[in-house]
Amino acid sequence: MRTGGIRLIVCTALVTGVTLATGSAAPAQANVSTTLARAGGLATTAQAGGLATITRTAGVAAPAHVRQSAGRVDRRAVPSVPGRAAYLFDATTGTIHFSKQAAKRMPVASLTKVMTAYVVLREAQLSDTVTVKAEDVKHATTNGATDAGLRSGERLTVRDLLYGVMLPSGADAANALARVYGPGNAKFVAKMNLAARSLGLADTRYANADGLPKPSPGYSTAQDQAKLADIALREPTLRIIASTGRHAVKKSASHRAHTWTNSNKLLGKAPGALGLKTGYTSAAGYCLSFAADRDGHRIIGVILGESNADRRFQTATRLLDWASEQTTIDATDL
């Protein structure tokens, strides 16, 4: 269809039961719709019945997974995403590569701690010292949460506690920071929600600083968490912390020695991986906020409600590779 010199190409495929030209079956979980506007502009996403929708805007390039070349159709299969919700976009161009239940509100477990770190960086100096209290340690142990191995009476810098929050996902470290920089958890959570509103996260509400089920897990969406990941990664300190595989704190007169390993298995394996955060509760399932810099593009994604701990990393790797491939193919057409 031509209207005012603008050519629109719309390719819609019902993926279930459809075999691609390459001979391999397409993922069975999604109704895939790819839309190209040659006039440019931002991509939009449509969804129906909980099925995944891919909406792309890529300048003059044709949809990368349905490409006419030398008289044949070259198709790139969309990776299967088993999680309940997912969102993948190119933060450099605004291109949305993948969306599945991306606007559905659900618990996001420890992905909550990305906002915790974001708020702390606005309230504190990295050199500030925080004294860990018994209530911080008890908060993690009584809730069966992951912890940073802190002990009551230790005094650590805000910088080190942020590593304790982001790498091992320490609920003890998160509670200590929230307690001090609220001051108190209730006031800190209010600051988190104020920040969410100011950042345009309309479908996000935090109930605590760590995403634990008690008193309430709060909620967000894959799309909101991807937007937050983009903003968080623009913060140099947070980007450095989130992309660090291992952080060691030497013993001093004020604290024990600590060594924290990042729970994000993409680091050191997926090219250009930057983090960002893992999460799990029985209600939220296995969650992952991830990003990578590839060929001048920052690709950011979120997976929520995965039932298999390792599969979220495998899926994220496939999504990053797939999105990077689309970017590379589109660049050759310019």
CSV table of C-alpha atoms in Angstrom, one decimal:
chain,number,residue,atom,x,y,z
A,1,MET,CA,0.0,0.0,0.0
A,2,ARG,CA,1.4,3.4,-0.9
A,3,THR,CA,0.1,6.5,0.8
A,4,GLY,CA,1.9,9.9,0.4
A,5,GLY,CA,5.1,8.2,-0.7
A,6,ILE,CA,5.2,6.0,2.5
A,7,ARG,CA,5.4,2.3,1.8
A,8,LEU,CA,4.2,0.0,4.6
A,9,ILE,CA,5.0,-3.7,4.7
A,10,VAL,CA,3.1,-5.9,7.1
A,11,CYS,CA,4.0,-9.5,7.6
A,12,THR,CA,1.8,-11.5,9.9
A,13,ALA,CA,2.3,-15.2,10.6
A,14,LEU,CA,0.4,-17.5,13.0
A,15,VAL,CA,3.5,-19.3,14.3
A,16,THR,CA,1.8,-22.4,15.7
A,17,GLY,CA,2.1,-25.2,13.2
A,18,VAL,CA,3.9,-23.1,10.6
A,19,THR,CA,7.1,-24.3,9.1
A,20,LEU,CA,9.6,-21.7,7.9
A,21,ALA,CA,11.2,-21.7,4.5
A,22,THR,CA,14.4,-22.9,6.1
A,23,GLY,CA,12.6,-26.2,7.0
A,24,SER,CA,12.6,-25.6,10.7
A,25,ALA,CA,9.5,-25.1,12.8
A,26,ALA,CA,8.8,-21.7,14.2
A,27,PRO,CA,8.3,-21.2,17.9
A,28,ALA,CA,4.9,-22.4,18.9
A,29,GLN,CA,4.3,-19.9,21.7
A,30,ALA,CA,3.6,-16.7,19.8
A,31,ASN,CA,1.6,-15.0,17.2
A,32,VAL,CA,4.4,-13.0,15.5
A,33,SER,CA,3.6,-9.8,13.7
A,34,THR,CA,6.4,-7.7,12.1
A,35,THR,CA,5.6,-4.2,10.9
A,36,LEU,CA,8.0,-2.0,9.0
A,37,ALA,CA,7.5,1.7,8.4
A,38,ARG,CA,10.0,2.9,5.8
A,39,ALA,CA,9.3,6.5,6.8
A,40,GLY,CA,11.0,5.8,10.2
A,41,GLY,CA,9.6,6.6,13.7
A,42,LEU,CA,9.3,4.6,16.8
A,43,ALA,CA,8.2,1.0,16.8
A,44,THR,CA,4.9,0.1,18.6
A,45,THR,CA,3.8,-3.2,20.0
A,46,ALA,CA,0.3,-4.8,19.8
A,47,GLN,CA,-0.8,-7.8,21.8
A,48,ALA,CA,-3.8,-10.0,21.9
A,49,GLY,CA,-4.7,-13.1,24.0
A,50,GLY,CA,-1.3,-13.1,25.7
A,51,LEU,CA,0.5,-13.9,22.5
A,52,ALA,CA,3.9,-12.5,21.7
A,53,THR,CA,4.1,-9.7,19.2
A,54,ILE,CA,7.2,-8.4,17.5
A,55,THR,CA,6.9,-4.9,16.1
A,56,ARG,CA,10.0,-3.4,14.4
A,57,THR,CA,10.9,-0.1,12.8
A,58,ALA,CA,14.1,-0.3,10.9
A,59,GLY,CA,14.5,2.6,8.5
A,60,VAL,CA,14.7,1.3,5.0
A,61,ALA,CA,15.5,-2.3,5.8
A,62,ALA,CA,13.0,-5.1,5.3
A,63,PRO,CA,12.0,-7.3,8.3
A,64,ALA,CA,15.2,-9.2,9.1
A,65,HIS,CA,13.4,-12.6,9.5
A,66,VAL,CA,11.6,-12.3,6.2
A,67,ARG,CA,14.2,-11.1,3.7
A,68,GLN,CA,14.0,-11.3,-0.1
A,69,SER,CA,17.5,-12.0,-1.4
A,70,ALA,CA,18.5,-13.2,-4.9
A,71,GLY,CA,15.0,-14.5,-5.6
A,72,ARG,CA,14.6,-16.4,-2.3
A,73,VAL,CA,13.2,-15.7,1.2
A,74,ASP,CA,15.8,-15.7,3.9
A,75,ARG,CA,14.0,-16.2,7.3
A,76,ARG,CA,15.4,-15.8,10.8
A,77,ALA,CA,13.4,-17.8,13.3
A,78,VAL,CA,12.3,-15.9,16.4
A,79,PRO,CA,13.8,-17.6,19.5
A,80,SER,CA,11.4,-19.5,21.8
A,81,VAL,CA,10.7,-17.7,25.1
A,82,PRO,CA,9.1,-20.1,27.6
A,83,GLY,CA,8.7,-17.5,30.4
A,84,ARG,CA,5.4,-15.9,31.2
A,85,ALA,CA,6.5,-12.5,30.0
A,86,ALA,CA,9.4,-11.0,28.1
A,87,TYR,CA,10.5,-7.8,26.4
A,88,LEU,CA,13.5,-7.1,24.2
A,89,PHE,CA,14.5,-3.8,22.6
A,90,ASP,CA,17.4,-1.9,21.1
A,91,ALA,CA,18.0,1.1,23.4
A,92,THR,CA,20.1,2.8,20.8
A,93,THR,CA,17.5,2.9,18.0
A,94,GLY,CA,14.2,2.3,20.0
A,95,THR,CA,13.5,-0.8,17.9
A,96,ILE,CA,11.3,-3.3,19.8
A,97,HIS,CA,12.5,-6.8,18.8
A,98,PHE,CA,10.2,-8.9,21.0
A,99,SER,CA,7.3,-8.6,23.3
A,100,LYS,CA,5.3,-11.2,25.1
A,101,GLN,CA,2.8,-10.3,27.8
A,102,ALA,CA,5.1,-7.2,28.3
A,103,ALA,CA,2.4,-5.0,29.8
A,104,LYS,CA,1.1,-7.6,32.2
A,105,ARG,CA,1.6,-6.7,35.9
A,106,MET,CA,3.3,-9.4,37.9
A,107,PRO,CA,5.8,-9.8,40.8
A,108,VAL,CA,9.4,-9.3,39.7
A,109,ALA,CA,11.3,-10.7,42.7
A,110,SER,CA,14.8,-9.3,43.2
A,111,LEU,CA,14.7,-7.3,40.0
A,112,THR,CA,13.2,-4.9,42.6
A,113,LYS,CA,16.7,-4.3,43.8
A,114,VAL,CA,17.6,-2.4,40.6
A,115,MET,CA,15.3,0.4,41.8
A,116,THR,CA,16.7,0.0,45.4
A,117,ALA,CA,20.2,0.7,44.1
A,118,TYR,CA,19.0,3.5,41.8
A,119,VAL,CA,17.3,5.3,44.8
A,120,VAL,CA,20.3,4.8,47.1
A,121,LEU,CA,22.6,6.4,44.5
A,122,ARG,CA,20.5,9.5,44.8
A,123,GLU,CA,20.3,9.6,48.5
A,124,ALA,CA,23.8,8.6,49.6
A,125,GLN,CA,27.5,9.2,49.0
A,126,LEU,CA,29.4,6.1,47.9
A,127,SER,CA,31.8,6.7,50.7
A,128,ASP,CA,29.1,6.8,53.4
A,129,THR,CA,29.5,4.1,56.1
A,130,VAL,CA,26.4,2.0,57.1
A,131,THR,CA,26.4,-0.1,60.3
A,132,VAL,CA,24.7,-3.5,59.8
A,133,LYS,CA,22.1,-4.3,62.5
A,134,ALA,CA,20.7,-7.6,63.7
A,135,GLU,CA,17.4,-6.7,62.1
A,136,ASP,CA,19.0,-6.6,58.7
A,137,VAL,CA,20.5,-10.1,59.1
A,138,LYS,CA,17.3,-11.4,60.6
A,139,HIS,CA,15.3,-10.0,57.7
A,140,ALA,CA,17.2,-12.2,55.3
A,141,THR,CA,17.3,-15.4,57.4
A,142,THR,CA,13.7,-15.4,58.5
A,143,ASN,CA,12.4,-14.9,55.0
A,144,GLY,CA,14.7,-17.5,53.5
A,145,ALA,CA,16.2,-14.9,51.2
A,146,THR,CA,19.6,-14.7,49.5
A,147,ASP,CA,22.1,-12.7,51.5
A,148,ALA,CA,25.5,-11.1,51.4
A,149,GLY,CA,26.7,-12.8,54.6
A,150,LEU,CA,26.6,-9.7,56.6
A,151,ARG,CA,26.9,-9.7,60.4
A,152,SER,CA,25.4,-7.4,63.0
A,153,GLY,CA,27.9,-4.6,63.9
A,154,GLU,CA,29.8,-4.6,60.6
A,155,ARG,CA,30.4,-1.2,59.1
A,156,LEU,CA,30.7,-1.1,55.3
A,157,THR,CA,30.6,1.7,52.7
A,158,VAL,CA,27.6,2.3,50.6
A,159,ARG,CA,29.6,1.3,47.6
A,160,ASP,CA,30.4,-2.1,49.0
A,161,LEU,CA,26.8,-2.6,50.2
A,162,LEU,CA,25.6,-1.9,46.7
A,163,TYR,CA,27.8,-4.7,45.4
A,164,GLY,CA,26.2,-6.9,48.1
A,165,VAL,CA,22.8,-6.0,46.9
A,166,MET,CA,23.4,-6.5,43.1
A,167,LEU,CA,25.8,-9.4,42.9
A,168,PRO,CA,24.6,-12.0,45.5
A,169,SER,CA,21.3,-10.3,45.7
A,170,GLY,CA,21.7,-9.7,49.4
A,171,ALA,CA,18.4,-9.0,51.2
A,172,ASP,CA,20.4,-8.1,54.3
A,173,ALA,CA,22.4,-5.4,52.4
A,174,ALA,CA,19.2,-4.1,50.8
A,175,ASN,CA,17.4,-3.9,54.2
A,176,ALA,CA,20.4,-2.0,55.7
A,177,LEU,CA,20.4,0.6,53.0
A,178,ALA,CA,16.6,1.0,53.0
A,179,ARG,CA,16.6,1.4,56.8
A,180,VAL,CA,19.3,4.1,56.7
A,181,TYR,CA,18.2,6.1,53.6
A,182,GLY,CA,14.5,6.1,54.1
A,183,PRO,CA,15.0,6.5,56.9
A,184,GLY,CA,13.1,3.3,57.6
A,185,ASN,CA,11.7,0.9,55.0
A,186,ALA,CA,8.3,2.6,54.6
A,187,LYS,CA,9.8,5.9,53.7
A,188,PHE,CA,12.4,4.2,51.4
A,189,VAL,CA,9.6,2.3,49.5
A,190,ALA,CA,7.8,5.6,49.1
A,191,LYS,CA,10.9,7.0,47.5
A,192,MET,CA,11.1,4.0,45.2
A,193,ASN,CA,7.5,4.5,44.0
A,194,LEU,CA,8.1,8.3,43.6
A,195,ALA,CA,11.1,7.4,41.4
A,196,ALA,CA,9.0,4.9,39.4
A,197,ARG,CA,6.4,7.6,38.7
A,198,SER,CA,9.0,10.2,37.7
A,199,LEU,CA,10.6,7.7,35.3
A,200,GLY,CA,7.3,6.8,33.6
A,201,LEU,CA,7.0,3.3,35.0
A,202,ALA,CA,3.2,3.5,35.1
A,203,ASP,CA,2.6,-0.2,35.8
A,204,THR,CA,5.1,-0.5,38.6
A,205,ARG,CA,4.4,-0.4,42.4
A,206,TYR,CA,7.1,-1.4,44.9
A,207,ALA,CA,6.1,-2.8,48.4
A,208,ASN,CA,9.6,-3.4,49.8
A,209,ALA,CA,13.3,-2.9,48.9
A,210,ASP,CA,14.0,-6.5,47.9
A,211,GLY,CA,11.0,-8.1,46.1
A,212,LEU,CA,10.3,-10.6,48.8
A,213,PRO,CA,6.7,-11.8,49.2
A,214,LYS,CA,6.3,-10.2,52.6
A,215,PRO,CA,4.5,-7.9,53.3
A,216,SER,CA,3.7,-7.8,49.6
A,217,PRO,CA,5.9,-8.4,46.5
A,218,GLY,CA,4.5,-5.4,44.6
A,219,TYR,CA,4.4,-5.6,40.9
A,220,SER,CA,5.8,-4.4,37.6
A,221,THR,CA,5.9,-5.4,34.0
A,222,ALA,CA,8.6,-6.7,31.6
A,223,GLN,CA,8.3,-3.5,29.6
A,224,ASP,CA,8.7,-1.2,32.7
A,225,GLN,CA,11.7,-3.3,34.0
A,226,ALA,CA,13.4,-3.0,30.6
A,227,LYS,CA,12.9,0.8,30.7
A,228,LEU,CA,14.3,0.9,34.2
A,229,ALA,CA,17.3,-1.2,33.1
A,230,ASP,CA,18.0,1.3,30.3
A,231,ILE,CA,17.9,4.2,32.8
A,232,ALA,CA,20.0,2.3,35.4
A,233,LEU,CA,22.7,1.4,32.9
A,234,ARG,CA,23.2,5.0,32.1
A,235,GLU,CA,24.4,5.4,35.7
A,236,PRO,CA,28.2,4.7,35.5
A,237,THR,CA,28.4,3.4,39.0
A,238,LEU,CA,25.5,1.1,38.7
A,239,ARG,CA,26.6,-0.1,35.3
A,240,ILE,CA,30.1,-1.0,36.7
A,241,ILE,CA,28.6,-2.8,39.7
A,242,ALA,CA,26.0,-4.7,37.6
A,243,SER,CA,28.6,-5.9,35.1
A,244,THR,CA,31.2,-7.0,37.7
A,245,GLY,CA,31.5,-10.8,38.0
A,246,ARG,CA,33.2,-10.9,41.4
A,247,HIS,CA,33.8,-8.3,44.1
A,248,ALA,CA,36.1,-8.8,47.1
A,249,VAL,CA,36.0,-6.7,50.3
A,250,LYS,CA,39.2,-7.0,52.3
A,251,LYS,CA,39.0,-7.5,56.1
A,252,SER,CA,39.3,-4.3,58.1
A,253,ALA,CA,38.8,-3.2,61.7
A,254,SER,CA,35.2,-2.4,60.9
A,255,HIS,CA,34.1,-5.5,59.0
A,256,ARG,CA,35.0,-9.1,57.9
A,257,ALA,CA,36.3,-10.0,54.5
A,258,HIS,CA,33.6,-10.6,51.9
A,259,THR,CA,33.6,-12.1,48.4
A,260,TRP,CA,30.5,-11.8,46.3
A,261,THR,CA,29.9,-13.5,43.0
A,262,ASN,CA,27.4,-12.2,40.5
A,263,SER,CA,24.4,-14.5,40.1
A,264,ASN,CA,24.1,-13.4,36.4
A,265,LYS,CA,25.5,-16.2,34.3
A,266,LEU,CA,25.6,-14.1,31.2
A,267,LEU,CA,28.7,-12.2,32.4
A,268,GLY,CA,31.8,-13.5,30.8
A,269,LYS,CA,29.9,-15.7,28.5
A,270,ALA,CA,27.6,-13.6,26.3
A,271,PRO,CA,29.6,-11.1,24.3
A,272,GLY,CA,29.2,-7.5,25.6
A,273,ALA,CA,27.0,-8.5,28.6
A,274,LEU,CA,26.4,-5.8,31.1
A,275,GLY,CA,24.3,-7.5,33.7
A,276,LEU,CA,21.8,-6.5,35.1
A,277,LYS,CA,19.9,-8.5,37.7
A,278,THR,CA,18.5,-11.9,38.6
A,279,GLY,CA,15.5,-12.7,40.7
A,280,TYR,CA,13.4,-15.6,42.1
A,281,THR,CA,10.4,-16.2,44.3
A,282,SER,CA,7.9,-19.0,44.0
A,283,ALA,CA,5.2,-16.5,42.9
A,284,ALA,CA,7.5,-14.6,40.5
A,285,GLY,CA,9.4,-17.6,39.1
A,286,TYR,CA,12.9,-17.1,37.7
A,287,CYS,CA,13.4,-13.5,36.4
A,288,LEU,CA,16.2,-11.9,34.6
A,289,SER,CA,17.0,-8.3,33.5
A,290,PHE,CA,19.8,-8.4,31.0
A,291,ALA,CA,21.7,-6.2,28.5
A,292,ALA,CA,24.6,-6.3,26.2
A,293,ASP,CA,26.5,-3.8,24.0
A,294,ARG,CA,26.8,-5.2,20.4
A,295,ASP,CA,28.3,-3.4,17.4
A,296,GLY,CA,27.4,0.1,18.7
A,297,HIS,CA,23.9,-1.0,19.9
A,298,ARG,CA,22.7,-1.5,23.5
A,299,ILE,CA,20.2,-4.4,23.5
A,300,ILE,CA,18.1,-4.7,26.7
A,301,GLY,CA,15.7,-7.5,27.7
A,302,VAL,CA,13.7,-8.8,30.6
A,303,ILE,CA,12.3,-12.3,31.2
A,304,LEU,CA,9.7,-12.9,33.9
A,305,GLY,CA,8.0,-16.0,35.2
A,306,GLU,CA,10.5,-18.6,33.9
A,307,SER,CA,10.1,-22.0,35.5
A,308,ASN,CA,13.7,-23.1,34.9
A,309,ALA,CA,16.6,-21.3,36.5
A,310,ASP,CA,19.2,-21.9,33.8
A,311,ARG,CA,16.9,-21.7,30.9
A,312,ARG,CA,16.4,-17.9,31.4
A,313,PHE,CA,20.1,-17.4,30.7
A,314,GLN,CA,20.0,-19.6,27.6
A,315,THR,CA,16.9,-17.8,26.4
A,316,ALA,CA,18.5,-14.4,27.0
A,317,THR,CA,21.6,-15.5,25.1
A,318,ARG,CA,19.5,-16.6,22.1
A,319,LEU,CA,17.6,-13.3,22.2
A,320,LEU,CA,20.7,-11.2,22.3
A,321,ASP,CA,22.3,-13.1,19.4
A,322,TRP,CA,19.0,-12.9,17.4
A,323,ALA,CA,18.6,-9.2,18.0
A,324,SER,CA,22.2,-8.5,17.2
A,325,GLU,CA,21.8,-10.5,13.9
A,326,GLN,CA,18.8,-8.4,13.0
A,327,THR,CA,20.8,-5.2,13.6
A,328,THR,CA,23.7,-6.5,11.5
A,329,ILE,CA,21.5,-7.5,8.6
A,330,ASP,CA,19.6,-4.2,8.7
A,331,ALA,CA,22.9,-2.3,8.6
A,332,THR,CA,23.9,-4.0,5.4
A,333,ASP,CA,20.8,-2.8,3.7
A,334,LEU,CA,21.3,0.9,4.4
